[in-house]
XYZ file of C-alpha atoms in Angstrom:
158
model
C 10.560 27.026 8.871
C 6.992 25.776 8.949
C 5.128 27.920 11.441
C 1.573 27.068 12.313
C 1.569 23.691 10.591
C 1.294 20.650 12.781
C 2.982 17.549 11.449
C 2.024 14.064 12.477
C 4.946 12.384 14.190
C 5.907 8.752 13.811
C 5.404 6.196 16.516
C 7.185 6.531 19.842
C 9.528 3.896 21.245
C 6.795 2.442 23.480
C 4.557 1.803 20.473
C 7.064 -0.209 18.434
C 7.383 -3.992 18.641
C 10.047 -6.446 17.539
C 9.084 -8.114 14.267
C 7.429 -5.118 12.607
C 8.278 -4.994 8.898
C 8.250 -2.623 5.959
C 8.832 -3.383 2.267
C 9.498 -0.677 -0.333
C 10.221 -0.933 -4.041
C 12.194 1.803 -5.797
C 13.235 2.209 -9.410
C 16.576 3.921 -9.932
C 15.576 6.694 -12.343
C 17.792 9.169 -14.206
C 15.930 12.127 -12.702
C 16.869 11.027 -9.163
C 20.477 10.405 -10.138
C 20.751 13.812 -11.827
C 19.306 15.537 -8.755
C 21.850 13.806 -6.532
C 24.756 14.628 -8.840
C 23.617 18.250 -9.119
C 23.295 18.668 -5.360
C 26.617 17.065 -4.505
C 28.678 18.050 -7.555
C 29.820 14.407 -7.633
C 31.160 13.699 -11.096
C 32.446 10.159 -10.600
C 32.615 8.681 -14.122
C 31.206 5.386 -12.780
C 27.875 7.181 -12.328
C 27.519 9.099 -15.578
C 30.062 8.292 -18.283
C 28.901 5.313 -20.332
C 32.099 5.153 -22.421
C 34.237 5.007 -19.270
C 32.064 2.430 -17.482
C 32.143 0.127 -20.524
C 35.877 -0.244 -19.939
C 35.420 -1.340 -16.319
C 34.156 -4.621 -14.826
C 30.821 -2.871 -14.078
C 29.984 -2.279 -17.778
C 26.963 -0.074 -16.940
C 26.626 3.173 -14.937
C 26.193 2.662 -11.205
C 23.857 4.249 -8.689
C 25.917 5.958 -5.944
C 25.750 4.047 -2.667
C 24.956 7.251 -0.808
C 21.770 7.569 -2.890
C 20.757 4.086 -1.786
C 21.505 5.077 1.806
C 19.242 8.092 1.263
C 16.366 5.800 0.298
C 16.912 3.867 3.527
C 17.010 6.972 5.718
C 13.953 8.336 3.938
C 12.028 5.142 4.741
C 12.885 5.629 8.422
C 11.762 9.269 8.293
C 8.524 8.497 6.470
C 7.393 5.109 7.754
C 9.353 3.133 10.331
C 9.213 4.649 12.952
C 8.265 7.755 10.945
C 8.547 11.555 11.138
C 10.664 12.785 14.044
C 12.978 9.742 14.018
C 16.733 10.101 14.232
C 19.290 7.574 12.969
C 22.146 7.276 15.468
C 24.163 4.530 13.820
C 24.266 2.675 10.538
C 26.220 -0.353 9.426
C 25.461 -1.069 5.782
C 27.331 -3.310 3.369
C 26.934 -2.789 -0.378
C 27.410 -6.342 -1.608
C 26.769 -5.799 -5.310
C 26.542 -2.742 -7.541
C 23.154 -1.248 -8.358
C 22.711 -0.038 -11.922
C 20.639 2.725 -13.495
C 17.012 1.677 -14.110
C 17.252 -1.185 -11.599
C 14.200 -2.051 -9.542
C 15.302 -2.531 -5.926
C 13.172 -3.971 -3.156
C 14.059 -2.795 0.355
C 13.136 -4.862 3.420
C 13.136 -3.406 6.938
C 12.476 -5.286 10.177
C 12.614 -4.211 13.822
C 14.927 -6.788 15.385
C 15.744 -5.238 18.767
C 14.541 -2.634 21.263
C 17.170 -0.986 23.465
C 15.193 0.264 26.480
C 17.950 2.301 28.121
C 18.714 4.284 24.980
C 15.126 4.327 23.687
C 16.392 3.054 20.333
C 15.234 0.377 17.950
C 17.552 -1.670 15.762
C 16.282 -2.198 12.238
C 17.672 -4.897 9.939
C 17.930 -3.678 6.350
C 18.176 -5.800 3.226
C 17.788 -4.823 -0.420
C 17.354 -7.127 -3.412
C 17.680 -6.448 -7.128
C 15.413 -7.870 -9.861
C 17.306 -11.171 -9.853
C 16.843 -11.383 -6.065
C 20.536 -10.817 -5.383
C 21.201 -9.160 -2.045
C 22.728 -5.784 -2.926
C 22.595 -4.149 0.528
C 22.564 -5.672 3.982
C 22.997 -4.214 7.426
C 21.472 -2.617 10.485
C 20.558 0.869 11.600
C 19.908 2.187 15.095
C 17.034 4.658 15.305
C 15.616 6.870 18.031
C 11.893 7.149 17.405
C 10.209 10.523 17.970
C 9.947 11.581 21.582
C 6.868 12.806 23.395
C 6.676 16.572 22.988
C 5.950 18.798 25.943
C 2.923 21.040 25.742
C 3.796 24.685 25.170
C 2.168 27.260 27.406
C 2.689 30.984 28.096
C 5.409 30.282 30.687
C 7.761 28.918 27.996
C 7.950 32.346 26.387
C 8.824 34.243 29.597
C 12.583 34.188 28.884
C 12.211 35.976 25.549
């Protein structure tokens, strides 16, 4: 718990416009893959066993799709809309495998604002070095809400 530290929140629903874009480039490094595998205890041989993968159509170790999803959710939390955002729905298709050491470019664009739900719909697309689309889809995000000021009356029930 971070007491006493104020964090800057991302932009609220009212501040976001259709057409806003974000582009990120990420290299799929061993250190990130090892952290993921250590945290999840996922030992899928497609991710780590070179001798096994050579016998499959993939031929090279793959990056787990959930790691790629993590990069997408991190971009929402950091940048668009930013800290305090909450993803309510995601529909992502992984069209091609992503390999270790690949350089992936992620594209995000606000394509819709849903007034009643105070959500934005963000189109997501990711390309590999050869400009193949490896991920495509949409995510629904609730931007941070306006916080209420805290005064002495809030603490009366404690």
